[in-house]
Coordinates of C-alpha atoms in Angstrom, one line a residue:
Chain A
M76 CA 12.9 -74.5 97.2
K77 CA 14.1 -71.3 95.5
F78 CA 16.9 -71.1 93.3
E79 CA 18.4 -67.6 91.9
K80 CA 22.0 -67.7 90.8
K81 CA 22.3 -66.0 88.1
D82 CA 24.8 -68.1 86.2
I83 CA 26.2 -71.7 87.1
L84 CA 30.7 -70.4 87.2
G85 CA 32.1 -73.5 89.2
M86 CA 30.9 -75.9 92.4
K87 CA 33.2 -73.5 94.5
D88 CA 30.4 -71.0 95.1
L89 CA 27.4 -73.6 94.8
T90 CA 25.6 -74.7 98.4
V91 CA 24.3 -77.6 99.4
D92 CA 21.0 -76.8 99.0
E93 CA 21.8 -75.3 95.3
I94 CA 22.8 -78.8 94.5
N95 CA 20.1 -80.7 95.8
I96 CA 17.2 -78.5 94.2
I97 CA 19.5 -79.2 90.4
L98 CA 20.0 -83.1 91.6
E99 CA 16.1 -83.3 92.2
T100 CA 15.0 -81.1 89.3
A101 CA 17.6 -83.3 87.1
E102 CA 16.1 -86.4 88.4
S103 CA 12.9 -85.5 87.1
F104 CA 14.2 -84.6 83.8
L105 CA 15.1 -87.8 83.2
E106 CA 11.8 -89.5 82.2
I107 CA 11.3 -86.7 79.2
S108 CA 14.6 -88.6 76.9
T109 CA 12.4 -92.1 77.1
R110 CA 9.1 -90.5 75.4
E111 CA 9.0 -91.3 72.1
I112 CA 8.2 -87.6 72.1
K113 CA 11.7 -85.9 73.9
K114 CA 10.2 -82.2 74.1
V115 CA 8.4 -80.0 76.1
P116 CA 7.3 -76.6 75.8
T117 CA 8.5 -74.9 78.6
L118 CA 11.2 -73.3 77.2
R119 CA 9.3 -71.8 73.6
G120 CA 11.0 -68.5 73.0
K121 CA 14.0 -68.7 74.8
S122 CA 17.2 -68.9 72.9
V123 CA 20.9 -70.7 74.3
I124 CA 24.0 -70.0 72.9
N125 CA 26.6 -72.5 72.7
L126 CA 30.5 -70.7 72.9
F127 CA 32.9 -72.5 72.3
Y128 CA 36.6 -71.7 71.9
E129 CA 38.0 -75.6 72.2
A130 CA 36.8 -78.6 70.8
S131 CA 34.2 -80.7 72.4
T132 CA 31.5 -83.1 71.7
R133 CA 29.8 -84.8 74.1
T134 CA 29.4 -81.3 76.1
R135 CA 28.0 -79.3 73.4
T136 CA 26.1 -82.2 72.2
S137 CA 24.4 -82.4 75.5
F138 CA 23.6 -79.5 75.9
E139 CA 22.7 -78.5 72.7
I140 CA 19.9 -82.1 72.8
A141 CA 19.2 -80.3 76.7
G142 CA 17.9 -77.0 75.2
K143 CA 16.0 -78.9 72.4
R144 CA 14.6 -81.1 74.5
L145 CA 12.7 -77.7 76.5
S146 CA 12.3 -75.8 72.8
A147 CA 15.0 -73.4 73.5
D148 CA 16.9 -72.5 70.5
T149 CA 20.3 -73.1 70.0
I150 CA 23.1 -71.6 68.4
N151 CA 26.2 -72.7 68.2
I152 CA 29.5 -70.8 67.7
S153 CA 32.5 -72.7 67.2
A154 CA 35.9 -70.2 67.4
S155 CA 37.5 -72.3 64.5
T156 CA 34.4 -71.2 62.0
S157 CA 33.3 -67.5 63.9
S158 CA 34.8 -63.6 64.1
V159 CA 37.4 -65.5 66.5
V160 CA 39.7 -66.1 63.8
K161 CA 40.1 -62.6 62.4
G162 CA 41.4 -61.6 65.9
E163 CA 38.0 -60.3 67.6
T164 CA 38.4 -60.3 71.5
L165 CA 36.0 -62.9 73.9
I166 CA 35.0 -59.4 75.2
D167 CA 34.4 -57.7 72.0
T168 CA 32.3 -61.3 70.4
A169 CA 30.1 -61.3 74.1
R170 CA 28.9 -58.2 73.8
N171 CA 27.9 -58.9 70.4
L172 CA 26.1 -61.8 71.1
E173 CA 24.4 -60.1 73.8
A174 CA 23.2 -57.7 72.4
M175 CA 21.2 -60.6 70.1
N176 CA 19.4 -60.4 73.7
P177 CA 20.3 -64.8 74.1
D178 CA 18.4 -66.3 77.6
V179 CA 21.7 -68.2 78.6
I180 CA 25.7 -68.4 76.8
V181 CA 26.9 -71.3 78.0
I182 CA 30.8 -70.8 77.7
R183 CA 33.4 -73.3 77.3
H184 CA 37.4 -71.6 77.1
S185 CA 40.4 -72.3 78.0
A186 CA 41.7 -69.2 80.0
A187 CA 40.4 -69.9 83.5
G188 CA 38.2 -67.4 84.6
A189 CA 36.5 -66.6 81.2
P190 CA 33.4 -67.5 82.2
H191 CA 33.3 -65.4 85.3
M192 CA 34.4 -62.6 83.4
L193 CA 31.4 -62.5 80.9
A194 CA 28.9 -62.6 83.8
R195 CA 29.9 -59.5 85.2
M196 CA 29.9 -58.2 82.3
L197 CA 27.0 -59.3 81.2
R198 CA 23.1 -60.2 82.0
Q199 CA 22.6 -63.4 80.6
S200 CA 22.5 -66.4 82.0
I201 CA 26.1 -67.8 81.5
I202 CA 26.9 -71.6 82.1
N203 CA 30.3 -72.7 82.1
A204 CA 31.1 -75.6 80.5
G205 CA 34.9 -75.9 81.3
D206 CA 37.1 -73.0 81.9
G207 CA 41.1 -74.3 81.1
S208 CA 42.3 -76.3 84.5
H209 CA 39.4 -74.8 86.7
E210 CA 36.4 -75.6 87.0
H211 CA 33.8 -77.9 84.8
P212 CA 30.4 -77.4 87.0
T213 CA 28.3 -79.6 84.7
Q214 CA 30.5 -82.4 84.1
A215 CA 30.4 -82.9 88.2
L216 CA 26.8 -82.3 88.6
L217 CA 25.9 -85.2 86.4
D218 CA 28.8 -87.3 87.7
M219 CA 27.3 -86.7 91.4
M220 CA 23.7 -87.3 90.0
T221 CA 25.1 -90.7 88.7
I222 CA 27.2 -91.8 92.2
K223 CA 23.3 -90.5 93.7
E224 CA 21.5 -92.9 91.4
K225 CA 23.6 -96.1 92.0
K226 CA 24.5 -96.0 95.6
G227 CA 21.5 -93.3 96.6
R228 CA 23.6 -90.8 98.8
L229 CA 26.7 -89.1 98.4
D230 CA 27.1 -89.1 101.8
G231 CA 30.1 -90.8 103.3
L232 CA 31.4 -92.6 100.0
K233 CA 34.4 -92.9 99.6
V234 CA 35.3 -91.3 96.1
A235 CA 39.2 -92.0 94.1
I236 CA 39.5 -89.7 91.6
V237 CA 43.0 -90.6 89.6
G238 CA 45.3 -89.3 87.0
D239 CA 46.2 -85.9 85.9
I240 CA 44.9 -83.8 88.5
M241 CA 46.3 -80.9 87.7
H242 CA 45.2 -80.6 84.3
S243 CA 42.3 -81.8 85.4
R244 CA 38.8 -78.8 85.7
V245 CA 36.6 -82.0 86.3
A246 CA 39.0 -83.0 89.3
R247 CA 39.0 -79.6 91.0
S248 CA 35.0 -78.5 90.2
N249 CA 34.3 -83.0 91.6
I250 CA 36.6 -82.4 94.8
Y251 CA 34.5 -79.3 95.6
G252 CA 31.1 -80.4 94.9
L253 CA 31.4 -83.8 96.1
S254 CA 33.2 -82.8 99.2
K255 CA 30.5 -80.2 100.0
M256 CA 27.9 -83.2 99.8
G257 CA 29.8 -85.1 102.4
A258 CA 31.9 -87.7 100.5
N259 CA 35.8 -88.7 100.9
V260 CA 37.5 -87.6 98.4
V261 CA 40.7 -89.3 97.6
L262 CA 43.2 -88.3 94.4
A263 CA 46.2 -90.0 93.3
G264 CA 48.5 -89.6 90.4
P265 CA 52.0 -89.5 89.6
A266 CA 54.0 -86.8 91.4
T267 CA 54.4 -84.8 88.0
M268 CA 50.7 -84.0 87.9
L269 CA 49.6 -83.7 91.2
P270 CA 49.2 -80.1 92.6
R271 CA 51.4 -78.6 94.5
D272 CA 49.4 -78.1 98.5
I273 CA 45.9 -80.1 96.9
D274 CA 45.7 -81.1 100.0
K275 CA 44.3 -78.2 101.3
M276 CA 41.0 -78.8 99.5
G277 CA 41.0 -81.1 102.6
V278 CA 41.3 -84.2 100.4
A279 CA 43.8 -87.3 101.6
V280 CA 46.4 -87.5 98.4
Y281 CA 48.2 -90.2 97.0
T282 CA 50.8 -91.4 94.3
N283 CA 50.0 -94.7 94.4
L284 CA 46.7 -95.7 92.1
E285 CA 46.2 -99.6 94.2
E286 CA 46.3 -97.7 97.6
A287 CA 43.8 -94.8 96.7
I288 CA 40.8 -97.3 95.7
V289 CA 41.0 -99.8 98.4
D290 CA 37.2 -99.6 99.6
A291 CA 36.6 -97.3 97.6
D292 CA 32.9 -96.6 96.3
V293 CA 33.7 -95.4 92.9
V294 CA 36.3 -94.8 90.8
M295 CA 37.0 -92.2 89.0
M296 CA 39.2 -91.9 86.9
L297 CA 40.6 -88.7 84.2
R298 CA 41.6 -88.7 80.5
I299 CA 45.7 -88.4 80.2
Q300 CA 45.6 -85.5 78.2
L301 CA 48.2 -87.2 75.2
E302 CA 48.6 -83.5 74.3
R303 CA 50.6 -82.9 77.6
Q304 CA 52.6 -85.4 76.2
N305 CA 55.4 -83.5 75.4
Q306 CA 55.7 -81.8 78.5
S307 CA 57.8 -84.5 80.4
I308 CA 55.5 -85.1 82.9
F309 CA 55.5 -88.3 82.3
P310 CA 58.1 -90.4 80.1
S311 CA 55.8 -92.7 77.7
L312 CA 51.7 -93.6 78.4
R313 CA 53.0 -97.4 78.2
E314 CA 54.4 -96.6 81.6
Y315 CA 52.0 -94.8 82.6
A316 CA 49.5 -97.4 81.7
Q317 CA 51.5 -99.4 83.9
H318 CA 51.0 -97.9 86.9
Y319 CA 47.7 -96.0 87.0
C320 CA 45.5 -98.5 84.0
L321 CA 42.6 -99.5 86.5
N322 CA 42.2 -102.6 85.2
R323 CA 40.4 -106.5 86.2
T324 CA 42.9 -107.0 89.0
N325 CA 44.0 -103.5 90.5
I326 CA 39.8 -103.0 90.6
Q327 CA 39.3 -106.1 93.2
L328 CA 41.0 -104.1 96.4
A329 CA 38.0 -101.8 95.5
K330 CA 35.0 -102.6 97.4
K331 CA 32.5 -104.9 95.9
D332 CA 30.1 -102.9 94.5
V333 CA 32.4 -100.0 93.1
I334 CA 30.8 -98.1 90.0
V335 CA 33.6 -96.9 87.6
M336 CA 33.1 -93.6 85.6
H337 CA 35.3 -92.0 83.2
P338 CA 34.5 -88.0 81.9
G339 CA 35.4 -89.3 78.4
P340 CA 37.3 -89.2 76.3
M341 CA 38.2 -92.4 77.3
N342 CA 42.5 -93.2 76.1
R343 CA 41.2 -97.0 76.2
G344 CA 44.6 -99.2 77.7
V345 CA 46.3 -96.0 79.0
E346 CA 43.7 -95.2 82.1
I347 CA 41.2 -97.6 81.4
S348 CA 41.7 -101.1 80.1
P349 CA 38.6 -101.8 78.4
D350 CA 37.4 -104.8 79.7
I351 CA 36.6 -102.4 82.8
A352 CA 34.9 -99.7 80.8
D353 CA 32.4 -101.8 78.9
D354 CA 32.0 -104.2 81.6
P355 CA 28.2 -103.1 82.7
S356 CA 28.6 -104.5 86.2
Y357 CA 31.7 -102.0 86.5
S358 CA 31.3 -98.5 83.9
V359 CA 28.8 -96.3 84.9
I360 CA 30.1 -94.1 82.0
L361 CA 27.5 -93.9 79.8
D362 CA 25.2 -93.3 82.1
Q363 CA 26.8 -90.4 83.2
V364 CA 26.3 -89.3 79.6
N365 CA 22.8 -90.1 79.9
N366 CA 22.1 -88.1 83.0
G367 CA 24.4 -85.2 81.4
V368 CA 21.8 -84.5 79.3
A369 CA 18.8 -83.5 82.3
V370 CA 21.7 -82.7 84.0
R371 CA 22.1 -79.5 81.3
M372 CA 18.0 -79.4 81.0
A373 CA 17.6 -78.5 84.5
L374 CA 20.3 -75.8 85.0
L375 CA 18.9 -74.1 81.8
Y376 CA 15.2 -74.1 83.1
L377 CA 16.6 -73.1 86.6
L378 CA 18.4 -70.6 84.8
T379 CA 15.5 -69.0 82.8
G380 CA 13.7 -68.2 85.4
G381 CA 12.7 -64.9 83.9
N382 CA 12.8 -62.5 87.2
E383 CA 14.2 -59.1 84.9
Chain B
M104 CA -2.2 -62.0 107.4
A105 CA -3.7 -65.4 108.9
E106 CA -5.6 -63.5 111.3
N107 CA -7.2 -61.9 108.9
K108 CA -8.6 -64.6 107.2
N109 CA -12.0 -66.2 107.7
V110 CA -11.5 -70.6 107.4
K111 CA -15.2 -71.8 106.9
V112 CA -14.6 -76.3 106.2
V113 CA -16.9 -77.2 103.1
M114 CA -16.1 -80.8 103.0
D115 CA -14.9 -83.1 105.6
N116 CA -13.7 -86.4 105.8
D117 CA -17.0 -88.7 104.9
G118 CA -17.9 -86.4 102.3
I119 CA -15.0 -86.5 100.3
D120 CA -14.6 -89.8 101.0
R121 CA -18.8 -90.5 99.8
C122 CA -17.8 -87.7 96.6
L123 CA -14.9 -90.4 95.6
T124 CA -17.0 -93.3 96.0
R125 CA -20.2 -91.6 94.0
I126 CA -17.6 -90.5 91.5
A127 CA -16.0 -94.4 91.2
Y128 CA -19.1 -95.5 90.6
E129 CA -20.2 -92.6 87.8
I130 CA -16.9 -93.7 86.0
L131 CA -17.3 -96.8 85.7
E132 CA -21.1 -96.6 84.5
K133 CA -20.4 -94.0 82.1
N134 CA -17.8 -96.0 79.9
K135 CA -19.2 -99.5 80.2
G136 CA -16.9 -100.8 82.8
M137 CA -12.9 -100.4 82.7
E138 CA -11.6 -101.8 79.5
N139 CA -9.0 -99.8 78.6
L140 CA -9.5 -97.5 81.2
V141 CA -6.5 -95.9 82.7
L142 CA -6.5 -92.8 85.3
V143 CA -3.8 -89.9 85.6
G144 CA -3.6 -88.0 89.0
I145 CA -2.0 -84.6 88.1
R146 CA 0.4 -83.8 91.0
T147 CA 0.3 -83.4 94.0
G148 CA -3.2 -83.4 94.6
G149 CA -4.7 -85.0 92.0
V150 CA -2.4 -88.0 92.5
Y151 CA -3.6 -88.6 95.9
L152 CA -7.4 -88.7 94.7
A153 CA -6.6 -90.9 91.7
Q154 CA -4.6 -93.3 94.5
R155 CA -8.1 -93.6 96.3
L156 CA -10.2 -94.1 93.3
Q157 CA -7.8 -96.8 92.0
K158 CA -8.5 -98.5 94.9
K159 CA -12.3 -97.8 95.1
I160 CA -12.6 -98.7 91.2
S161 CA -10.3 -101.9 91.6
A162 CA -12.7 -103.4 94.1
I163 CA -15.7 -102.5 92.8
E164 CA -14.3 -104.5 89.9
D165 CA -12.1 -106.7 90.9
K166 CA -9.0 -105.8 89.1
D167 CA -6.6 -103.5 89.2
I168 CA -6.9 -99.7 87.5
P169 CA -3.6 -98.5 86.0
L170 CA -2.5 -95.2 87.7
G171 CA -0.5 -92.6 85.7
I172 CA 0.7 -89.7 87.6
L173 CA 1.4 -86.6 85.9
D174 CA 3.6 -83.1 87.1
I175 CA 2.4 -80.5 84.3
T176 CA 5.0 -77.9 85.5
L177 CA 6.4 -78.0 82.0
Y178 CA 3.9 -77.6 79.9
R179 CA 1.9 -74.1 82.2
D180 CA 1.4 -71.1 79.9
D181 CA 2.8 -68.4 82.4
I182 CA 6.6 -71.1 83.2
S183 CA 8.2 -67.8 81.3
S184 CA 6.9 -65.2 83.0
S185 CA 7.3 -66.9 86.3
S186 CA 9.8 -64.9 88.2
K187 CA 11.4 -68.4 90.1
K188 CA 10.6 -71.8 88.5
P189 CA 8.1 -73.9 90.5
A190 CA 9.8 -77.4 91.4
L191 CA 9.4 -79.9 89.2
G192 CA 8.1 -83.4 90.0
K193 CA 8.9 -86.8 88.4
T194 CA 5.9 -87.7 85.8
K195 CA 5.6 -91.6 86.1
I196 CA 2.7 -93.0 82.8
P197 CA 4.1 -96.5 83.1
F198 CA 2.2 -98.0 80.0
D199 CA 0.9 -96.9 76.8
L200 CA -1.7 -94.2 76.0
D201 CA -2.9 -95.4 72.9
D202 CA -6.5 -95.7 72.3
K203 CA -7.2 -95.7 75.7
K204 CA -9.4 -93.9 77.7
V205 CA -8.4 -91.8 80.4
V206 CA -9.9 -90.1 83.3
L207 CA -7.5 -87.6 84.8
V208 CA -8.1 -86.7 88.0
D209 CA -7.1 -83.5 90.1
D210 CA -8.5 -81.7 93.4
V211 CA -9.9 -78.3 92.0
L212 CA -10.8 -77.0 89.0
F213 CA -10.9 -73.4 88.7
T214 CA -9.3 -71.6 85.4
G215 CA -9.3 -74.6 83.4
R216 CA -5.4 -73.6 82.7
T217 CA -3.9 -76.4 84.4
I218 CA -6.1 -78.8 82.5
R219 CA -4.8 -77.9 79.3
A220 CA -1.6 -77.7 80.4
A221 CA -1.9 -82.0 81.5
M222 CA -4.2 -82.6 78.2
D223 CA -1.3 -81.3 76.2
A224 CA 1.2 -83.3 77.7
L225 CA -0.9 -86.5 77.7
I226 CA -0.7 -86.1 73.8
D227 CA 2.9 -85.8 74.1
F228 CA 2.9 -89.2 75.6
G229 CA 0.1 -91.0 73.0
R230 CA -3.4 -91.0 71.4
P231 CA -6.0 -91.1 73.8
K232 CA -9.3 -92.8 72.2
L233 CA -10.8 -89.5 74.7
I234 CA -9.6 -87.6 78.0
Q235 CA -12.4 -86.9 80.5
L236 CA -11.8 -85.6 84.1
A237 CA -12.4 -85.9 87.3
V238 CA -12.2 -83.2 89.6
L239 CA -13.8 -83.6 93.6
I240 CA -14.0 -79.2 93.7
D241 CA -15.2 -77.4 90.5
R242 CA -14.9 -73.7 91.9
G243 CA -15.7 -71.8 88.2
H244 CA -14.2 -68.7 86.9
R245 CA -12.7 -70.6 83.9
E246 CA -11.1 -68.7 81.5
L247 CA -11.0 -71.8 79.2
P248 CA -13.7 -73.7 77.1
I249 CA -13.4 -76.8 79.6
R250 CA -15.8 -79.1 81.7
A251 CA -15.2 -81.6 84.4
D252 CA -17.3 -85.2 83.4
Y253 CA -17.2 -86.2 86.8
V254 CA -17.7 -83.4 90.4
G255 CA -17.1 -83.8 93.4
K256 CA -18.9 -80.7 94.4
N257 CA -19.6 -77.1 92.9
L258 CA -18.9 -74.4 95.0
P259 CA -19.5 -71.8 94.2
S260 CA -16.7 -69.4 95.1
S261 CA -15.4 -65.3 94.3
F262 CA -11.6 -65.1 92.1
W263 CA -10.2 -63.9 95.6
E264 CA -11.6 -66.5 97.7
A265 CA -8.5 -69.8 97.9
V266 CA -10.5 -72.9 98.0
S267 CA -8.2 -75.7 99.5
V268 CA -8.1 -79.4 99.5
N269 CA -6.6 -80.7 102.3
L270 CA -5.8 -84.6 102.4
M271 CA -4.7 -87.2 104.7
E272 CA -1.2 -88.3 103.0
K273 CA -0.1 -84.7 102.2
N274 CA -1.6 -82.6 104.9
G275 CA -2.6 -85.0 107.8
I276 CA -6.2 -84.5 107.4
D277 CA -9.8 -84.9 105.0
E278 CA -11.1 -81.2 104.6
V279 CA -12.3 -79.0 101.9
I280 CA -11.9 -75.7 103.1
I281 CA -12.9 -72.3 101.7
E282 CA -10.7 -68.9 103.0
E283 CA -12.4 -65.7 102.3
E284 CA -10.1 -62.5 103.9
T285 CA -12.1 -59.8 104.9

């Protein structure tokens, strides 16, 4: 068991063994969040910078809590309150942060590849917390951990991912990750939200929700990015909901013990009906959030090996 | 490397079992029974020994004694300097530690650093009434002011020798061996 990665940039470049180590480590970390004193001294004296160029509550809070539960010092920088508004480039910001000697930099950026550039430039470990429409590896890892927790395995499961695949970094990371772990991933969404050639990633693609979720073990609903409504990729929310909203009726097509996931934030009544989202016999959405902290603790733990 | 080592078996299956039986009685004697008494095994070797002690004590008293499992990795004092992170095992303490008499169980007592880490971890879980330490082997070379309350065998060793406790549950054989590099 050896984990030698310097950075976590995407599910594309993690091996099956590395994914297994991360998931097993995360499972061990789960217990800490159930203690009365939710803190261990492991990363005392280490510092983690959360550099967020895009809005986030869940991911940023999750990383901050993960760092704090390991006793690391966590510093949050959001673009709107930093010198980014004064016109500083990402490279200059990064070099300045590097000079302050943090151990890990967590970055979310609207440009695909931004974390990769930092990883090449800086000696610190970089964790990609979402880059444009490219990857969001920590979300995929917490999704995989949740599926494994509920189903006992990933191998051989049918996972349907439904919604705006085109703009979804969550979808892309999950396709890479789940396929590697032996799951059978199928996608569904309106044609305008399916990237051309997506089937080359080795997944079945449908334009119809019902066809995609037949016999599914897991249904993952993606957030409709309301801010994209004026890009004319779908006529109206109501029409989208009519065809792609997961509800009490269409969920019957999936396996009896299907679990429903959503990376949040949810648009209730658009991609997922409230009675599904709030039904604990289907919804594992809050388990995903709980596991997210454990996955991020595992990554901070594994990356701060201190092999300098 | 292997052929340059002198391996000596210092305790066999029967020896280990007799030590554990004696320790089980000593624990009950010292604590005057098993009221509020719990066992906590330190991963990995200590867990198997704690399970065996649990069986023995429960049989003597005809009542189950609670058992917890502790992974001390996150409390190690060399964690930030180690070049790779040791694999992390699960910690399971399924009972409240407040006001309990806790017997920590480990296989080999050496520098005492593991026990320091284990005590820090236990105190994060609650405020035990007292903590005692049971080990199968005490090999000396303490680097911290720590001593065991129950010792299977004192085994004077040189710092560079390796003392291993092999257990059926993990290694398929019960034995204590000492390896000396020649």
